[in-house]
GROMACS .gro file of C-alpha atoms in nm:
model
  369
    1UNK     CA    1  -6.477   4.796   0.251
    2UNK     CA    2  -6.446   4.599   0.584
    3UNK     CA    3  -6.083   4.569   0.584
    4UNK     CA    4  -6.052   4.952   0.497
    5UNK     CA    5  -6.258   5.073   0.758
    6UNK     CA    6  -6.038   4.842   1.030
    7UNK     CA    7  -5.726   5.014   0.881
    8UNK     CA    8  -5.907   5.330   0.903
    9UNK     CA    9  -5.892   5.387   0.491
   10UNK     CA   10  -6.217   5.616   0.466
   11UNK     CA   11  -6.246   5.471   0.104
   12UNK     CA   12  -6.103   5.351  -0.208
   13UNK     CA   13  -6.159   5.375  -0.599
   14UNK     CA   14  -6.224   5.016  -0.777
   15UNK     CA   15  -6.383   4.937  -1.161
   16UNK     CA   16  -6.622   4.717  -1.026
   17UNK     CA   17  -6.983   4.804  -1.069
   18UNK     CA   18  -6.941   5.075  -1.347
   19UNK     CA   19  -7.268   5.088  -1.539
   20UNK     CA   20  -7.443   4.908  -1.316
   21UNK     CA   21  -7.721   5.000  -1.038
   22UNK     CA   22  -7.413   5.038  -0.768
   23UNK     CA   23  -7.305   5.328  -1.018
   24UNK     CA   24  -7.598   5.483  -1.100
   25UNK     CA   25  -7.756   5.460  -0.769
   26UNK     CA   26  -8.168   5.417  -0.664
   27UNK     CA   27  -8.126   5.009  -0.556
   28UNK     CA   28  -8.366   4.980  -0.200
   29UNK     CA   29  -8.136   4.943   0.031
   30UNK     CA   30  -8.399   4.946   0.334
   31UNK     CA   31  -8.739   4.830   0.343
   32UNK     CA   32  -9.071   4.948   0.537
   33UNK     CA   33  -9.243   4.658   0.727
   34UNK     CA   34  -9.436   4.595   0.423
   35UNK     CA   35  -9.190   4.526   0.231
   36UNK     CA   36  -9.200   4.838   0.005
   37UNK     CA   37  -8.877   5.033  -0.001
   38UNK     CA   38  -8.818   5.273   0.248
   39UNK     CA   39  -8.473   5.421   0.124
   40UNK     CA   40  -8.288   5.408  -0.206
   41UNK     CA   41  -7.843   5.349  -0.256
   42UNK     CA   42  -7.693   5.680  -0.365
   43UNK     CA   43  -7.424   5.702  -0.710
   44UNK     CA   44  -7.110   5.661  -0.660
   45UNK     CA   45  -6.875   5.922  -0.793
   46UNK     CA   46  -6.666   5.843  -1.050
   47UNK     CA   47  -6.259   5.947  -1.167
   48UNK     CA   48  -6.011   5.862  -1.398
   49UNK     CA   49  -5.692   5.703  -1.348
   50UNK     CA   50  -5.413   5.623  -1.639
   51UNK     CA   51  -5.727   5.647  -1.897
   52UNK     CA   52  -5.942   5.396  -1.685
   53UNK     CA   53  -6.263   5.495  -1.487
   54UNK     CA   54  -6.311   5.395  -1.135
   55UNK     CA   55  -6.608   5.430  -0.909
   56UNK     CA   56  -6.542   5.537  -0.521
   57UNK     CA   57  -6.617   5.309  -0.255
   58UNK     CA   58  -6.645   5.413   0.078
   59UNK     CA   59  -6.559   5.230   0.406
   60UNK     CA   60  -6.883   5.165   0.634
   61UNK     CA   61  -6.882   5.104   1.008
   62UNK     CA   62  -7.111   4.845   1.162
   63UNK     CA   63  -7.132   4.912   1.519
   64UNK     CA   64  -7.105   4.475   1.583
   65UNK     CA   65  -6.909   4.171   1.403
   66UNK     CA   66  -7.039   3.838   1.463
   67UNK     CA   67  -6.748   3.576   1.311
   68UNK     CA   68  -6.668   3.241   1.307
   69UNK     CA   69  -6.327   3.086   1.457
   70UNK     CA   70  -6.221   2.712   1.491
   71UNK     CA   71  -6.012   2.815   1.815
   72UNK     CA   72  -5.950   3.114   2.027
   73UNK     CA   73  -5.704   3.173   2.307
   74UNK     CA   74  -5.738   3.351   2.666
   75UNK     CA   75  -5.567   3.643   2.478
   76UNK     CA   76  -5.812   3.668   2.196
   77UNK     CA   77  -5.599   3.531   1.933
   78UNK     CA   78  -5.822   3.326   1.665
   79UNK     CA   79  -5.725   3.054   1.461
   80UNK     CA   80  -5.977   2.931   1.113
   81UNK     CA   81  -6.044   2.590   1.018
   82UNK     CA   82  -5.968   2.567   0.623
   83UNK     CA   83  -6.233   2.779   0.449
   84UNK     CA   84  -6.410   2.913   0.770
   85UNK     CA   85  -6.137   3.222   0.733
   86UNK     CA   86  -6.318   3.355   0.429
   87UNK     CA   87  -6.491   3.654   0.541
   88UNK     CA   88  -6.453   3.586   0.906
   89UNK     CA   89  -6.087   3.703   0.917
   90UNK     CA   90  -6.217   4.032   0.745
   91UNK     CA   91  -6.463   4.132   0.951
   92UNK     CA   92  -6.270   4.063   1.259
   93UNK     CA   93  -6.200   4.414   1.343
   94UNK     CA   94  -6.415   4.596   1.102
   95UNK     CA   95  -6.679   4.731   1.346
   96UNK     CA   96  -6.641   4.882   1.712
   97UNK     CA   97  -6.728   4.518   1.927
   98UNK     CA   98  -6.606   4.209   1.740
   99UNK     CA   99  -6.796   3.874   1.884
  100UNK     CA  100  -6.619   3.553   1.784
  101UNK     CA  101  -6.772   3.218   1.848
  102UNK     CA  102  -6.491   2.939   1.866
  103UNK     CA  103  -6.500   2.565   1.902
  104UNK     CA  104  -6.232   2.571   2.147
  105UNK     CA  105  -6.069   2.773   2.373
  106UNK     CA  106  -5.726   2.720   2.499
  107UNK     CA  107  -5.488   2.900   2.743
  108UNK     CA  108  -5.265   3.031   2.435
  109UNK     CA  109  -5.228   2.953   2.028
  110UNK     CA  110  -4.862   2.935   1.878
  111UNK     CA  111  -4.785   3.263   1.749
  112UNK     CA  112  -4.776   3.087   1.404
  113UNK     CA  113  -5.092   2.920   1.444
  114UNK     CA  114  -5.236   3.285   1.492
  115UNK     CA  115  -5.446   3.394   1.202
  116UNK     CA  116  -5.642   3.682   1.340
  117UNK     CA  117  -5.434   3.842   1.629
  118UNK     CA  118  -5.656   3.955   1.929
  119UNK     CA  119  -5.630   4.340   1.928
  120UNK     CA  120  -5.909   4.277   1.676
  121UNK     CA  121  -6.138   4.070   1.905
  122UNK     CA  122  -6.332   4.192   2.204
  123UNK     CA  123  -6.488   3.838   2.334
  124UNK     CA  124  -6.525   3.526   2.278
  125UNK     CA  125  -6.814   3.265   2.325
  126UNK     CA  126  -6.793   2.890   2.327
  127UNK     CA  127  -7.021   2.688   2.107
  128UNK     CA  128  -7.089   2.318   2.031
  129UNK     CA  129  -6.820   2.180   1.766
  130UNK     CA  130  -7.046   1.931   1.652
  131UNK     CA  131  -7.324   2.148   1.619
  132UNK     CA  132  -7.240   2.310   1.268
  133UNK     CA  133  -7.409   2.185   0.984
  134UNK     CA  134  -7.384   2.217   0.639
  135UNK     CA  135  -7.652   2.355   0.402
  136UNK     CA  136  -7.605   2.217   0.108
  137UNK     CA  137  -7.438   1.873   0.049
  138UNK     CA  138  -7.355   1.676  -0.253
  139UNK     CA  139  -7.189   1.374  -0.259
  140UNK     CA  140  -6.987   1.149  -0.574
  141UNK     CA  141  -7.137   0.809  -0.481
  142UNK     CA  142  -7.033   0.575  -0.756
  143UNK     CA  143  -6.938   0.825  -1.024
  144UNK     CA  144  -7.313   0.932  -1.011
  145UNK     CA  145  -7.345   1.306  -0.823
  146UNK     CA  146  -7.621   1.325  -0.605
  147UNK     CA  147  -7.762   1.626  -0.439
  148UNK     CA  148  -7.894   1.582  -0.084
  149UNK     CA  149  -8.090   1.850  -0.106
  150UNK     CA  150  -8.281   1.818  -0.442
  151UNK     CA  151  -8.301   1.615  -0.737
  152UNK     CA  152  -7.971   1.730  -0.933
  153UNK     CA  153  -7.956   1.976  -1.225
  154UNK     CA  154  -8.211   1.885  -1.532
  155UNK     CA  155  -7.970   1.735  -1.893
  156UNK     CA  156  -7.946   2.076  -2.006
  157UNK     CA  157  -7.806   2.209  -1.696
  158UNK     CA  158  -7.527   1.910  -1.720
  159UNK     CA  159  -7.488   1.969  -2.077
  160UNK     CA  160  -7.374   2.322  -2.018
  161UNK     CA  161  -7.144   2.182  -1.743
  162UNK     CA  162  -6.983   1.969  -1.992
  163UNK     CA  163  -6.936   2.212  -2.245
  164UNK     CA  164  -6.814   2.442  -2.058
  165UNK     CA  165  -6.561   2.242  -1.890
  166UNK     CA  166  -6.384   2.220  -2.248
  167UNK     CA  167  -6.265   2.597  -2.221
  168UNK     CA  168  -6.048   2.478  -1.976
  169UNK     CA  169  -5.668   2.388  -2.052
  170UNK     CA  170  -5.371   2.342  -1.793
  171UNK     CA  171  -5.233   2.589  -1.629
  172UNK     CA  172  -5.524   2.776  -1.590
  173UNK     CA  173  -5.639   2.991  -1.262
  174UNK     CA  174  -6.038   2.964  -1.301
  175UNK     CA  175  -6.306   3.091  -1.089
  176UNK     CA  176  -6.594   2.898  -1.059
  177UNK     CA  177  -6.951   3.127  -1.010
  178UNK     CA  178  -7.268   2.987  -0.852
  179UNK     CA  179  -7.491   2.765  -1.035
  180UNK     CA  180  -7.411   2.585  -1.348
  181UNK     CA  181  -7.019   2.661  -1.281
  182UNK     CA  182  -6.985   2.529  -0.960
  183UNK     CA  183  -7.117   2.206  -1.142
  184UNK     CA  184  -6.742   2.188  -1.354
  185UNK     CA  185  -6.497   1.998  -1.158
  186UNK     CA  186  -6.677   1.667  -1.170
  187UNK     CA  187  -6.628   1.701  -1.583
  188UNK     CA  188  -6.243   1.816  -1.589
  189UNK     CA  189  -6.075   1.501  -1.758
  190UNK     CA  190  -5.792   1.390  -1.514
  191UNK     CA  191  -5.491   1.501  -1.820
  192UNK     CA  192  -5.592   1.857  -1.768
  193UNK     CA  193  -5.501   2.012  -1.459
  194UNK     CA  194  -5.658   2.347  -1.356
  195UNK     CA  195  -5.658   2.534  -1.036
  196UNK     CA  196  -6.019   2.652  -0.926
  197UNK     CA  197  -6.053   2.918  -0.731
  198UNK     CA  198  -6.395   3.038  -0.551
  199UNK     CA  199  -6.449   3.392  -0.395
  200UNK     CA  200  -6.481   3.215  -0.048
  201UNK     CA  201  -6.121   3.143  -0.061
  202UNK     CA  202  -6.020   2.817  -0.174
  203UNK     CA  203  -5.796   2.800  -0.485
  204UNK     CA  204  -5.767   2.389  -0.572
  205UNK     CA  205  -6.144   2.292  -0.573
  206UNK     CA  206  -6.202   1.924  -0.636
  207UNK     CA  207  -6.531   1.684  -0.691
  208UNK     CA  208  -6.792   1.623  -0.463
  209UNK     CA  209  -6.640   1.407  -0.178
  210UNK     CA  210  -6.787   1.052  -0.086
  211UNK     CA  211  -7.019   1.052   0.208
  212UNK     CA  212  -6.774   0.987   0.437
  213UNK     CA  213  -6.483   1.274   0.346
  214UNK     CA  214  -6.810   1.504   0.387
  215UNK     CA  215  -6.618   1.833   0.593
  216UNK     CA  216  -6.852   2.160   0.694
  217UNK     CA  217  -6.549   2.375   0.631
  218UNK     CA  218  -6.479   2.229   0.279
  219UNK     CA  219  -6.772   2.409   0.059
  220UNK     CA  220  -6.753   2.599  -0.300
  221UNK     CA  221  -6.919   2.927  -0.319
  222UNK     CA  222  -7.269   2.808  -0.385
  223UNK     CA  223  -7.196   2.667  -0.035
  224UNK     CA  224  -7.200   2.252  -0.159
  225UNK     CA  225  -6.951   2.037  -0.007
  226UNK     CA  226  -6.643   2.028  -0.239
  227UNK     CA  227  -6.298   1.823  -0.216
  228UNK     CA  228  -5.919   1.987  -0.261
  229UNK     CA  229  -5.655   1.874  -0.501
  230UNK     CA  230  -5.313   1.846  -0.433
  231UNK     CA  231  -5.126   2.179  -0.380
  232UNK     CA  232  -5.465   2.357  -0.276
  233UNK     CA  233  -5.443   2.656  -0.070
  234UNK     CA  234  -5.692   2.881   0.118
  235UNK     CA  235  -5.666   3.269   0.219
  236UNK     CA  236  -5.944   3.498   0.359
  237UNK     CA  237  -6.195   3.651   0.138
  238UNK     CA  238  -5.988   3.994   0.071
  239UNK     CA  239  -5.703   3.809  -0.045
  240UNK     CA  240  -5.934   3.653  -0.291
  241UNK     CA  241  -6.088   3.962  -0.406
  242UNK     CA  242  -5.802   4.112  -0.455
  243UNK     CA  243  -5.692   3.822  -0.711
  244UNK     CA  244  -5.995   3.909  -0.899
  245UNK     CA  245  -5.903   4.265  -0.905
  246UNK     CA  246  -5.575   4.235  -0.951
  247UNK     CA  247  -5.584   4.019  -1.283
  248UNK     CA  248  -5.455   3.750  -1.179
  249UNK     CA  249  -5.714   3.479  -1.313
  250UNK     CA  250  -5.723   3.375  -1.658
  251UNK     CA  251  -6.050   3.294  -1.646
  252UNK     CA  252  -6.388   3.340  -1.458
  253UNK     CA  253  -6.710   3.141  -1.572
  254UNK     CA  254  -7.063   3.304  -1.441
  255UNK     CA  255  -7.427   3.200  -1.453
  256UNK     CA  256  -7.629   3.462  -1.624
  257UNK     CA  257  -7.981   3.599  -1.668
  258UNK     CA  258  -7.896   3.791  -2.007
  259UNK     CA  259  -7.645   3.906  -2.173
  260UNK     CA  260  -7.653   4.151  -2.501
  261UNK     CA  261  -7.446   4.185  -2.817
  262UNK     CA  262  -7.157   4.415  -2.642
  263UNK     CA  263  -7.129   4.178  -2.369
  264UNK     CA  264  -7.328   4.366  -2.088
  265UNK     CA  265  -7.431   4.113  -1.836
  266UNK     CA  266  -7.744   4.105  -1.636
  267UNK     CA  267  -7.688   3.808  -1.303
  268UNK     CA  268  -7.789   3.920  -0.977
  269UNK     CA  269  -8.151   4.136  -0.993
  270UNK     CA  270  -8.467   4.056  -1.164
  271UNK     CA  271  -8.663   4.416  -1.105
  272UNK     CA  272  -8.983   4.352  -0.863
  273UNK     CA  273  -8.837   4.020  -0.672
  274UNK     CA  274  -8.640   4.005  -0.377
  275UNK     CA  275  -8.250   4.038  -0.379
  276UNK     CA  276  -7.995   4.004  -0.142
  277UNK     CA  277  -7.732   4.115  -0.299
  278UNK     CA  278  -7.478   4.081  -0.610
  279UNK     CA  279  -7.230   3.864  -0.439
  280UNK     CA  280  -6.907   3.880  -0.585
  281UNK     CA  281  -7.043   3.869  -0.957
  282UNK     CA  282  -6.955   4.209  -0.971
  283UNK     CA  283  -6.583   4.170  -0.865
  284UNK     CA  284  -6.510   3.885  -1.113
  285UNK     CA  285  -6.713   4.071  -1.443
  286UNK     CA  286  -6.464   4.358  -1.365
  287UNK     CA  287  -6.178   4.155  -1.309
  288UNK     CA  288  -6.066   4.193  -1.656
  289UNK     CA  289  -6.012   3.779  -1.700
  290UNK     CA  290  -6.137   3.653  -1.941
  291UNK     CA  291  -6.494   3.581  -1.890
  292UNK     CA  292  -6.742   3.324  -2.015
  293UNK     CA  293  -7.100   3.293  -1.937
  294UNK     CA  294  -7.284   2.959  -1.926
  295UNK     CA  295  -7.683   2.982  -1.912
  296UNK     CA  296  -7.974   2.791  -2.048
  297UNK     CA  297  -8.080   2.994  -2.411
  298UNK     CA  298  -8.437   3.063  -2.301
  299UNK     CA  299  -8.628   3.112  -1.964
  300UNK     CA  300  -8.956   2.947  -2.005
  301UNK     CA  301  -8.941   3.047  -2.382
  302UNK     CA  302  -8.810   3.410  -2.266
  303UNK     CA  303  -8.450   3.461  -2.490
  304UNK     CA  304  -8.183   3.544  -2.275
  305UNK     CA  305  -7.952   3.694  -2.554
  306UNK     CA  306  -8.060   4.031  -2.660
  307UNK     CA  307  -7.972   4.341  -2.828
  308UNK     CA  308  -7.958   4.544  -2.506
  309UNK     CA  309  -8.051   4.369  -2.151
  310UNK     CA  310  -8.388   4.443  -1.955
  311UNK     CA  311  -8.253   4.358  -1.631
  312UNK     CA  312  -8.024   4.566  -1.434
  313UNK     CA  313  -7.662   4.569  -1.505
  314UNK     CA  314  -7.374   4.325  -1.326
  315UNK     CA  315  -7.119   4.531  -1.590
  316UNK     CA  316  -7.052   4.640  -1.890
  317UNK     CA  317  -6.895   4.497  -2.177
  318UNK     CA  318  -6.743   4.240  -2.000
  319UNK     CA  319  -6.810   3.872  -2.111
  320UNK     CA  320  -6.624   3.746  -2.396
  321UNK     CA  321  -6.811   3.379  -2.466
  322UNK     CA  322  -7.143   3.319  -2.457
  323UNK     CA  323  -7.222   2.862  -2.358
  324UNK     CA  324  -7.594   2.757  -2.341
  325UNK     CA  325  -7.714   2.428  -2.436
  326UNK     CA  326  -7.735   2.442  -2.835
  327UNK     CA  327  -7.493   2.706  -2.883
  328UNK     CA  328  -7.146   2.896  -2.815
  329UNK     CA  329  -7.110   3.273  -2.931
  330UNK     CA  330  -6.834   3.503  -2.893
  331UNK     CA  331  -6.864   3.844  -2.798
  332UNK     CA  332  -6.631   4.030  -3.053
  333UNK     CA  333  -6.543   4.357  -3.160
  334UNK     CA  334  -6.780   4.356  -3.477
  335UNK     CA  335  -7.083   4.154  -3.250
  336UNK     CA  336  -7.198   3.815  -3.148
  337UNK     CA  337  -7.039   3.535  -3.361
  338UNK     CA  338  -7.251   3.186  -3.387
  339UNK     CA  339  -6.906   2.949  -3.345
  340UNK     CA  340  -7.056   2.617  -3.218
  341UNK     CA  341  -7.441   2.483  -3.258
  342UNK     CA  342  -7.629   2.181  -3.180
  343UNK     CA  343  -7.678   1.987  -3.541
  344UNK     CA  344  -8.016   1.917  -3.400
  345UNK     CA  345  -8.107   2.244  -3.392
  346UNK     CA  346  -8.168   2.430  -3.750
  347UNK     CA  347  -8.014   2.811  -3.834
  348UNK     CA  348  -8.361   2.922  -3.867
  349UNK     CA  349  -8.463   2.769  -3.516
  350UNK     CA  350  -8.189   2.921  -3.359
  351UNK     CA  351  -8.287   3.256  -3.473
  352UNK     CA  352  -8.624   3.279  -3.363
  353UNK     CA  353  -8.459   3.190  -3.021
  354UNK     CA  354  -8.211   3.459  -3.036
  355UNK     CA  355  -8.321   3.770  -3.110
  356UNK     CA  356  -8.031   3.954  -3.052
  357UNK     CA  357  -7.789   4.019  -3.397
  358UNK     CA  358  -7.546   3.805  -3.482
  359UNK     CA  359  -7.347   3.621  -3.741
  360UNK     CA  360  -7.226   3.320  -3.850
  361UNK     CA  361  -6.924   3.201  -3.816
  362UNK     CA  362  -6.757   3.056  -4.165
  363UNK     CA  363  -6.577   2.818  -3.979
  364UNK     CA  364  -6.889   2.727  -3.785
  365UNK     CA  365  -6.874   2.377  -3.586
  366UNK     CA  366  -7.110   2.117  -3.430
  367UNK     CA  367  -7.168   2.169  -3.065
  368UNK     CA  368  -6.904   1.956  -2.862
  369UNK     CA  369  -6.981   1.795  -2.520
   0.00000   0.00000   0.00000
């Protein structure tokens, strides 16, 4: 929407969000002081192209963009530092002042150093280099992750991670979601070589770094210091998107709060509790990759795999394997299929954890991790 607005492209059509809240409208947008919703998102209209529905975006105009730039020249010229372009390079632009802060500022930038060209930037303001922090680091110390923040993910959590990282085979193009996927790379055995890719623009995401290769502009999307692999490369944040859109992952692993036996998924909103937003959830669910889900079976005892989801929509009918912790299902044509289970965990156990319908696979296996 950003980048359409600064070419003056008063909207555009795009599958993501059909059947969701962004299609059907009445999300609070803006809030009284109290908290309590003062104003509610609209529909979006839909159309049909080539036998494929579409919902219409339109282009919004902030009136200020605040962005991020490693250096800036006298002419207004902007340079990123690695994945600092991400949305930065985007916004430049987008709105009638854009405000860049830079580390440096020199007299003038190579005209191939030039990422964002200064016709798109109204002023600049110095800040303090060492000043930027990051908000969420991990670290590989010893082969043994540690989060600096918290005490890392609980067994289950790492089970999942392991499991899941057995989808993957070489050659791939995945993208990595927040949560339990961003928690993949460590597990990737060195034979099998797959590209990651994160919405924030980084396609070769590595492990956690050691304390001391620690970089603020080196972070996944769940915004934890990451390393690169050889032959990584990093583009803004539109350029990203539009490698969701455009089909050109073959995969794209999510977190999820519920998902039912057509393969809606419910991610971003739980109704009554705050949300920011859907991130770029929506994007990759529409992307038409394939898409697997990794999430613990239960919420505090709650099943998370249901006939029809109670929480709003991320889309429909998209996810195509279901990974929690005792069990892998796949979402097919004729329902969910039971493929993979934990031998510690009986048929009859699983069931009363999965109310949703579903079958057993004949060729059913133990759970591998």
């Amino acid at each position: 929407m950003c980048i359409r607005d600064r070419a003056n492209i008063g909207a555009f059509y795009t599958p993501t969000g059909l059947g969701s809240i962004v299609e059907l409208g009445g999300f609070p947008c803006l809030l009284n002081s109290d908290g309590s919703p003062k104003k509610y998102t609209k529909g979006r209209k839909k159309a049909v192209f080539n036998g494929k529905e579409y919902l219409l975006e339109e282009a919004f105009h902030p009136d200020y963009s605040f962005i991020k730039a490693h250096i800036g020249d006298r002419h207004g010229n902007l340079r990123y530092r690695k994945i600092s372009k991400s949305f930065n390079a985007v916004m430049a632009g987008a709105s009638r002042v854009t405000i860049a802060e830079v580390d440096h500022i020199v007299d003038r930038l190579p005209p191939e150093k030039i990422h964002t060209p200064g016709i798109f930037v109204d002023r600049l303001y110095q800040c303090d280099y060492n000043s930027k922090k990051v908000e969420r680091i991990k670290i590989d110390s010893n082969d043994e992750v540690v989060d600096t923040r918290k005490t890392l993910g609980t067994s289950v959590r790492d089970r999942i991670s392991k499991r899941l990282a057995k989808e993957m085979e070489s050659g791939m193009y995945v993208n990595l979601g927040i949560g339990i996927p961003s928690e993949i790379p460590p597990y990737i055995p060195p034979s099998v070589k797959v590209q990651f890719q994160v919405e924030n623009g980084l396609i070769g995401v590595g492990p956690y770094p050691s304390p001391s290769d620690i970089d603020s502009d080196l972070i996944n999307a769940a915004k934890e210091t990451v390393t690169t692999l050889p032959g990584y490369s990093i583009s803004d944040s539109a350029e990203t998107f539009g490698m969701m859109r455009g089909k050109h992952l073959h995969m794209t692993i999510l977190g999820g709060m519920q998902v039912s036996v057509k393969g809606d998924l419910a991610n971003w909103y739980i109704p009554g509790k705050k949300a920011t937003g859907m991130g770029g959830a929506m994007d990759l669910a529409a992307s038409g990759a394939y898409v697997v889900v990794g999430m613990e079976h239960t919420s505090r005892g709650t099943p998370r795999i249901l006939n029809t989801c109670t929480y709003p929509l991320t889309a429909k009918e998209c996810v195509n394997r279901i990974v929690t912790e005792i069990a892998v299902l796949d979402v097919t044509d004729k329902g969910l299929v039971l493929i993979e289970k934990d031998p510690a965990v009986s048929l009859e156990k699983l069931k009363e954890m999965t109310p949703a319908d579903y079958t057993v696979s004949k060729d059913l296996k133990d759970y591998r991790v």
